[in-house]
mmCIF file of N, CA and C in Angstrom:
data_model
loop_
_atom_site.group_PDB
_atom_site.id
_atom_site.type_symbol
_atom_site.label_atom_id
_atom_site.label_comp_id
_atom_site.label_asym_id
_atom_site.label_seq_id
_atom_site.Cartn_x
_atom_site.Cartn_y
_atom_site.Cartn_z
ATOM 1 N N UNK X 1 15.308 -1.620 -24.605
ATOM 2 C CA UNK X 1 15.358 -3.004 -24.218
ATOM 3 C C UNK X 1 16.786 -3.336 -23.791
ATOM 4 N N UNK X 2 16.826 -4.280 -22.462
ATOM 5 C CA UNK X 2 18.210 -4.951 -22.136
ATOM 6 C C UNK X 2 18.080 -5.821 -21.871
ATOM 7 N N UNK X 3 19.076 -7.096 -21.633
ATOM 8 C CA UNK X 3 19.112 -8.208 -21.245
ATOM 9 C C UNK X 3 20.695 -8.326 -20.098
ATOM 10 N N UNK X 4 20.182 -8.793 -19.216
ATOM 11 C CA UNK X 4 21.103 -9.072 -18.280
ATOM 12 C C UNK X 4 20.576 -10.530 -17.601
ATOM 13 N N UNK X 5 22.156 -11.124 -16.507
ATOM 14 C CA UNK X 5 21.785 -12.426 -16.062
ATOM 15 C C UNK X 5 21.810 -11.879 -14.775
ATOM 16 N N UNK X 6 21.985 -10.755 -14.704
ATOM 17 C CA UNK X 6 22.037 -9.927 -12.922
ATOM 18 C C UNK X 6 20.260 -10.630 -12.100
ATOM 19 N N UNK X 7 20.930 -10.111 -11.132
ATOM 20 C CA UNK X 7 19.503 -10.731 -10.457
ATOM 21 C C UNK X 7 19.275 -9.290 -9.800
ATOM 22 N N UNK X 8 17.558 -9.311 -10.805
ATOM 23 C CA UNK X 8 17.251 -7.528 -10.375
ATOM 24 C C UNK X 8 15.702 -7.826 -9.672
ATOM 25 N N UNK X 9 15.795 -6.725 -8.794
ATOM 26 C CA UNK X 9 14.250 -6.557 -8.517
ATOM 27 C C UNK X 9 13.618 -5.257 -9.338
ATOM 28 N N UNK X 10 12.597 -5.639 -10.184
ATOM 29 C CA UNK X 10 12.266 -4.901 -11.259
ATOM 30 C C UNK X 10 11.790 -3.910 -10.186
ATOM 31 N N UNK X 11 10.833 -3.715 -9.253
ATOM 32 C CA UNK X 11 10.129 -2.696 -8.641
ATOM 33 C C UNK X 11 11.297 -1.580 -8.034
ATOM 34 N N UNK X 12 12.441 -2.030 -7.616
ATOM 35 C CA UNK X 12 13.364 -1.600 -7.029
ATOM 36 C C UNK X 12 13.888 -0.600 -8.365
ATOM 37 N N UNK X 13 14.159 -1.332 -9.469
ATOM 38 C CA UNK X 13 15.103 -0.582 -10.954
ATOM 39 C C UNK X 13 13.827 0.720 -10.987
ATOM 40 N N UNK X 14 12.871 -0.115 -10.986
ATOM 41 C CA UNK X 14 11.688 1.026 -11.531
ATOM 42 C C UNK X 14 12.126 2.678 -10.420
ATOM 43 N N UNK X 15 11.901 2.428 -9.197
ATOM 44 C CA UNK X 15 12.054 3.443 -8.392
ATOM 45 C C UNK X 15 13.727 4.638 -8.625
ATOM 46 N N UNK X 16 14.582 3.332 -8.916
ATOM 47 C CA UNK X 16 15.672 4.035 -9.376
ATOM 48 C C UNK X 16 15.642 4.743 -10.818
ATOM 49 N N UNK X 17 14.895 4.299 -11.626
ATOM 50 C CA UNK X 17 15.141 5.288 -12.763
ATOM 51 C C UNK X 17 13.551 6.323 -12.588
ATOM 52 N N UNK X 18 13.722 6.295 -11.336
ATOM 53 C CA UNK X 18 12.176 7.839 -11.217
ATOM 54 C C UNK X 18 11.288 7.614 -11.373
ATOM 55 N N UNK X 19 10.746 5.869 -11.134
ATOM 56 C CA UNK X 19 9.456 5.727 -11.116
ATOM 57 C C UNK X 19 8.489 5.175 -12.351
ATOM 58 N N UNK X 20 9.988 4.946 -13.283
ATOM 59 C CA UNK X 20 9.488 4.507 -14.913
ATOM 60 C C UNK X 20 9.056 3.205 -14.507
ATOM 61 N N UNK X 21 7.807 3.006 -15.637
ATOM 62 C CA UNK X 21 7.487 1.736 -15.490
ATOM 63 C C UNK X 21 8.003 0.689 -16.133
ATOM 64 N N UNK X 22 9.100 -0.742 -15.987
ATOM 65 C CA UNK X 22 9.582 -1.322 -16.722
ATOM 66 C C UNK X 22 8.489 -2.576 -16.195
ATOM 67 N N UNK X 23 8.828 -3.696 -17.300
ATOM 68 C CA UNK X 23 8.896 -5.138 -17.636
ATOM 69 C C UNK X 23 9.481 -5.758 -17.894
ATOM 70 N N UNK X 24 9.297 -7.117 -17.779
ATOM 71 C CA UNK X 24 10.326 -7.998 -17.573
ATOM 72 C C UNK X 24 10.164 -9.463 -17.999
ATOM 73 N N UNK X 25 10.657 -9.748 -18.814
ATOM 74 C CA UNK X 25 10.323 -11.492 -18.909
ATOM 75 C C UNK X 25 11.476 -12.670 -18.409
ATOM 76 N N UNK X 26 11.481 -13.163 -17.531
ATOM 77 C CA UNK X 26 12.360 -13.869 -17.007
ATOM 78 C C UNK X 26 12.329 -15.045 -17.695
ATOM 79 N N UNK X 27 12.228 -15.668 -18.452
ATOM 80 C CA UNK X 27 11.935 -17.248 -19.043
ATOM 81 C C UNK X 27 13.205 -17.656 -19.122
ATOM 82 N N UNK X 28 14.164 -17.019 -19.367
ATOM 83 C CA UNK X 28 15.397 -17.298 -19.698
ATOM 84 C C UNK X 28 16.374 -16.425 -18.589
ATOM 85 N N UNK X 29 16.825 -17.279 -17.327
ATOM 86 C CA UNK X 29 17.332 -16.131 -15.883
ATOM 87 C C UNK X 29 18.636 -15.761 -16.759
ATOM 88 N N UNK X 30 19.540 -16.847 -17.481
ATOM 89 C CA UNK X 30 21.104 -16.060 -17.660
ATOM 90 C C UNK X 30 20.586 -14.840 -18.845
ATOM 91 N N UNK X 31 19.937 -14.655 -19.278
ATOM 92 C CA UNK X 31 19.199 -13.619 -20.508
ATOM 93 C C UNK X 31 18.036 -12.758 -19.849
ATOM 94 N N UNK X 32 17.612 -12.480 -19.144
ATOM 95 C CA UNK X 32 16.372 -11.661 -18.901
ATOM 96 C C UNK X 32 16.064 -10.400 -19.655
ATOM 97 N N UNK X 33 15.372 -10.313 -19.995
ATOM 98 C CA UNK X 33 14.489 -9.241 -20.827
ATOM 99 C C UNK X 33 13.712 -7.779 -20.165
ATOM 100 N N UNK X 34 14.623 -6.988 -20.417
ATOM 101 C CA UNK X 34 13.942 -5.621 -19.546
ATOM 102 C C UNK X 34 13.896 -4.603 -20.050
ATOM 103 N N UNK X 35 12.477 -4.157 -20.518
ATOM 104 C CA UNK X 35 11.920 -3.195 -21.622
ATOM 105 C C UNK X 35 11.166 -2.340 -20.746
ATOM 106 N N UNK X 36 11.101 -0.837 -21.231
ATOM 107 C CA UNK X 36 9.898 0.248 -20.540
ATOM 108 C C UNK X 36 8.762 -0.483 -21.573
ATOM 109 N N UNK X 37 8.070 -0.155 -20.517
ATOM 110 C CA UNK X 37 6.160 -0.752 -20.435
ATOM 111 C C UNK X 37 5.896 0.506 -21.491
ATOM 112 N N UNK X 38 4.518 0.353 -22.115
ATOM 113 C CA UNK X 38 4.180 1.360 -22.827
ATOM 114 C C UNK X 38 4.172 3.087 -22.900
ATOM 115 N N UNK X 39 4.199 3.567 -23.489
ATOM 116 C CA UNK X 39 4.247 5.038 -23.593
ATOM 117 C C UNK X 39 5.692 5.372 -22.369
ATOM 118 N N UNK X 40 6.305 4.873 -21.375
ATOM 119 C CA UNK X 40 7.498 5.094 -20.821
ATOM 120 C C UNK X 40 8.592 5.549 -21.902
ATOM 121 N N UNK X 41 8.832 6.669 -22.006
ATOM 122 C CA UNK X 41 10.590 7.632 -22.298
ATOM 123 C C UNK X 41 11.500 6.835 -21.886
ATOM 124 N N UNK X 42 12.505 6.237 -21.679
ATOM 125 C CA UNK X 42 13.646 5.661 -21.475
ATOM 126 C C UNK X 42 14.606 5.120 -22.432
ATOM 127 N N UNK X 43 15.588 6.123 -22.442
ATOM 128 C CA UNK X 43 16.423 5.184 -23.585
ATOM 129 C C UNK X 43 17.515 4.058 -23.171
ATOM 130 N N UNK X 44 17.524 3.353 -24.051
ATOM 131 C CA UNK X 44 18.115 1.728 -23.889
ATOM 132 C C UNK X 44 19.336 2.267 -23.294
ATOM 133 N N UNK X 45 20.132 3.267 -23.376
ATOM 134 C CA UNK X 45 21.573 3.730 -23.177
ATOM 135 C C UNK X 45 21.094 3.476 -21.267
ATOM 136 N N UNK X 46 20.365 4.596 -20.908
ATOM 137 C CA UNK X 46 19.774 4.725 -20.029
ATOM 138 C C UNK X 46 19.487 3.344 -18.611
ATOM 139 N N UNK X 47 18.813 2.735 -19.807
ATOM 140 C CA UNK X 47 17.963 1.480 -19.024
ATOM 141 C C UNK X 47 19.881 0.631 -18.830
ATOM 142 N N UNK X 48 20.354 0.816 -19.851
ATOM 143 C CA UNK X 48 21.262 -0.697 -19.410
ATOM 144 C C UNK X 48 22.752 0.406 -17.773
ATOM 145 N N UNK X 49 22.772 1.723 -18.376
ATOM 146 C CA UNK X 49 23.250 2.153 -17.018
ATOM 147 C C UNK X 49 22.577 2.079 -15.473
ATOM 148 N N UNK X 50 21.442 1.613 -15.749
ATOM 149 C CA UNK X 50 20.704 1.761 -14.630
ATOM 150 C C UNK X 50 21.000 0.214 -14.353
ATOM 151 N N UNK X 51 20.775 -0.957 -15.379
ATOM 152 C CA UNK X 51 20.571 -1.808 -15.152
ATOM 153 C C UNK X 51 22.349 -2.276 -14.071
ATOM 154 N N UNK X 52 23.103 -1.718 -15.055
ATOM 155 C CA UNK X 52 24.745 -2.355 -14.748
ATOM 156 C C UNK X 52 25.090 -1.354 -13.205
ATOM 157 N N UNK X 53 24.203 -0.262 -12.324
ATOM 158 C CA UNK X 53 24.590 0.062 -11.638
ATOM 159 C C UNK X 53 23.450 -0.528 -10.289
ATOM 160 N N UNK X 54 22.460 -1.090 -10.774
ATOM 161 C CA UNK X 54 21.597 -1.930 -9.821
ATOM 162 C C UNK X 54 22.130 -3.025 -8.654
ATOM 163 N N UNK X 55 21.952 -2.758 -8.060
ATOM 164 C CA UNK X 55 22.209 -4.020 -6.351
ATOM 165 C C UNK X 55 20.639 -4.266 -5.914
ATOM 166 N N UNK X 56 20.441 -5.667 -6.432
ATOM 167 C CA UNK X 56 19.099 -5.812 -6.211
ATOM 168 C C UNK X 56 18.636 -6.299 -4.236
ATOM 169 N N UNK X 57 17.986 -5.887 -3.753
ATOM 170 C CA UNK X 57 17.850 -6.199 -2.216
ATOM 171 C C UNK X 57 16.507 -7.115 -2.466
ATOM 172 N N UNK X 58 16.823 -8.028 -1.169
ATOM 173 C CA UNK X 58 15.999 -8.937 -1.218
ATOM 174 C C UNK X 58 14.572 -8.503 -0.374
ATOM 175 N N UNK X 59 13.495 -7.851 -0.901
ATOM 176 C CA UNK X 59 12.948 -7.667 0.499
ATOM 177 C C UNK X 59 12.350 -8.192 1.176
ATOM 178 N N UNK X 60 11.689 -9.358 1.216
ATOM 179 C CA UNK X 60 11.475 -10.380 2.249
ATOM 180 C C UNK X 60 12.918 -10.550 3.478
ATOM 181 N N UNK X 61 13.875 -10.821 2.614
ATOM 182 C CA UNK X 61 14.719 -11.069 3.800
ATOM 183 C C UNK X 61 15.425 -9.343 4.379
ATOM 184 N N UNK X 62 15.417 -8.542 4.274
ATOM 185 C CA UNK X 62 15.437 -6.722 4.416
ATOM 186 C C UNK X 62 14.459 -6.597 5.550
ATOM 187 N N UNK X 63 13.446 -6.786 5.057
ATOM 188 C CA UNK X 63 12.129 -6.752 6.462
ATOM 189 C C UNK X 63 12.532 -7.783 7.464
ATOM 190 N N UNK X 64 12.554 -9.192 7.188
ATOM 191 C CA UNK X 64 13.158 -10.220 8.346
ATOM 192 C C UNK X 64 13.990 -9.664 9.466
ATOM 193 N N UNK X 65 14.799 -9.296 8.577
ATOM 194 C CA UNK X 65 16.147 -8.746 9.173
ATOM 195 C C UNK X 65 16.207 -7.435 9.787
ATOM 196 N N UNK X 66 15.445 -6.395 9.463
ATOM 197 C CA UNK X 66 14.599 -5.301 10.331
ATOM 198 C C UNK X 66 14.047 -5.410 11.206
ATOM 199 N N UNK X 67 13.126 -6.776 11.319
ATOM 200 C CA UNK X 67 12.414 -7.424 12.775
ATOM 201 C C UNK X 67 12.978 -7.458 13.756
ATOM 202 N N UNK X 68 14.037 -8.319 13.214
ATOM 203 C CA UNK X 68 15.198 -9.168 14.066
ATOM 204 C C UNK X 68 16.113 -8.113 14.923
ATOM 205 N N UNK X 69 16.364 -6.934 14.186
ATOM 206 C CA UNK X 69 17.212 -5.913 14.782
ATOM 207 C C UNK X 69 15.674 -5.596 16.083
ATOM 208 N N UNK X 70 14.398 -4.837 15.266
ATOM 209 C CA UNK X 70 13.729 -4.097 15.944
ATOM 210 C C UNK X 70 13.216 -4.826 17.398
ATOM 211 N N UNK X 71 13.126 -6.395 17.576
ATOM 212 C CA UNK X 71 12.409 -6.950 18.765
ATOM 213 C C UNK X 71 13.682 -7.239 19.703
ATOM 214 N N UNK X 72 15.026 -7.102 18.982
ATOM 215 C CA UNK X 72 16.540 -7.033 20.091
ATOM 216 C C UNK X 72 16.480 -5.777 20.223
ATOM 217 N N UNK X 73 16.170 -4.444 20.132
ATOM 218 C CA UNK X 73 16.033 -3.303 20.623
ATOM 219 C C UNK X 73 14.822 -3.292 21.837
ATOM 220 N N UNK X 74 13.866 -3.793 21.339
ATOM 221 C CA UNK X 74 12.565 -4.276 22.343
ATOM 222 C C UNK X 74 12.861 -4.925 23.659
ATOM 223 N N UNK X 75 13.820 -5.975 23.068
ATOM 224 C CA UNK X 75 14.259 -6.706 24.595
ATOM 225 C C UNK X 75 15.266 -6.282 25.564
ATOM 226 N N UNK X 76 16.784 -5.652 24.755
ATOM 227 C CA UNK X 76 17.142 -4.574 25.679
ATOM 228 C C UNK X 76 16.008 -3.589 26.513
ATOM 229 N N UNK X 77 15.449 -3.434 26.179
ATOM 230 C CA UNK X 77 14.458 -2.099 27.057
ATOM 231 C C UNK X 77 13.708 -3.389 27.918
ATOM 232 N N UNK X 78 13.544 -4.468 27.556
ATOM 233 C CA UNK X 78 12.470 -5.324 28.843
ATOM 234 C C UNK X 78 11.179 -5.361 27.962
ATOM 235 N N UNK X 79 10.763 -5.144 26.573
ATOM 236 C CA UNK X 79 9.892 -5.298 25.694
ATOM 237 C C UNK X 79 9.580 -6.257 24.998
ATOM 238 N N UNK X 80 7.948 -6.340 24.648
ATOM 239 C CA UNK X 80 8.313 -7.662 23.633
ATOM 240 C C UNK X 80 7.254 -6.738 22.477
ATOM 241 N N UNK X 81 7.112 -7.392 21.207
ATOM 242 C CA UNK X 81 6.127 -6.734 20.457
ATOM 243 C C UNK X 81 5.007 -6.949 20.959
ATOM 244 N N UNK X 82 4.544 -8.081 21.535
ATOM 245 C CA UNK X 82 3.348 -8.167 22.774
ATOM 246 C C UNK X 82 2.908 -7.158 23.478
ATOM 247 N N UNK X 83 4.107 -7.012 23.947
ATOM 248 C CA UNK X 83 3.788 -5.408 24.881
ATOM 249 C C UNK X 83 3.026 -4.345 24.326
ATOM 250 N N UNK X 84 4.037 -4.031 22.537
ATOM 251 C CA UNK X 84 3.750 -2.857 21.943
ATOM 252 C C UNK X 84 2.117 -3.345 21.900
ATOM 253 N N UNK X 85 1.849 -4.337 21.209
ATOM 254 C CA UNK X 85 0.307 -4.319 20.884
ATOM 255 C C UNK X 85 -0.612 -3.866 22.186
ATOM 256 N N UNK X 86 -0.507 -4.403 23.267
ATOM 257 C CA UNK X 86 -1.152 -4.193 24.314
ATOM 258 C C UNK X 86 -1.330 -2.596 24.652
ATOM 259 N N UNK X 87 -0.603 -1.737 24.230
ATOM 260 C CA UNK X 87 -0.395 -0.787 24.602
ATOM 261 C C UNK X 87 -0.850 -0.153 23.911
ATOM 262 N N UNK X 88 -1.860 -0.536 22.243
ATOM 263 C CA UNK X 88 -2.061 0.021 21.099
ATOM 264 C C UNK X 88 -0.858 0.318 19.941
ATOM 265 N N UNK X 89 0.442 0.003 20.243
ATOM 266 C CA UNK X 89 1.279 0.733 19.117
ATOM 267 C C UNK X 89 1.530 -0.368 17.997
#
């Protein structure tokens, strides 16, 4: 178990420590609560290095912002995503 006021994306921590399954109770954001889910191996030493080396990404705005690059690559070439669909891609 750890508690941090970091702002984490649990699915993101999960992938970084190999896919362990954690939980999380946010009720309290400056305190958050982040424990391995049942039968999960992880020791607390573990979980709070993972936790204190985490950079949480936003991914709603990650994808936005992937768009935004990918349809200004589209329009240099004379493209729109319109196009791509029309074309099947």
């Amino acid at each position: 178990m750890a508690t941090t006021s970091k702002e984490i994306n649990l699915s993101q921590l999960s992938k970084e420590l190999g896919g362990k399954g954690l939980i999380a109770d946010y009720n309290d954001l400056k305190k958050k609560l982040i424990l391995p889910a049942d039968g999960v191996n992880l020791s607390e030493e573990d979980l709070q290095d993972a936790i204190s080396a985490h950079v949480a990404i936003d991914e709603a705005k990650a994808k936005a912002q992937a768009k935004i690059a990918a349809e200004g690559k589209l329009a240099a070439l004379g493209l729109t995503t319109d196009d791509l669909r029309a074309l099947g891609l």
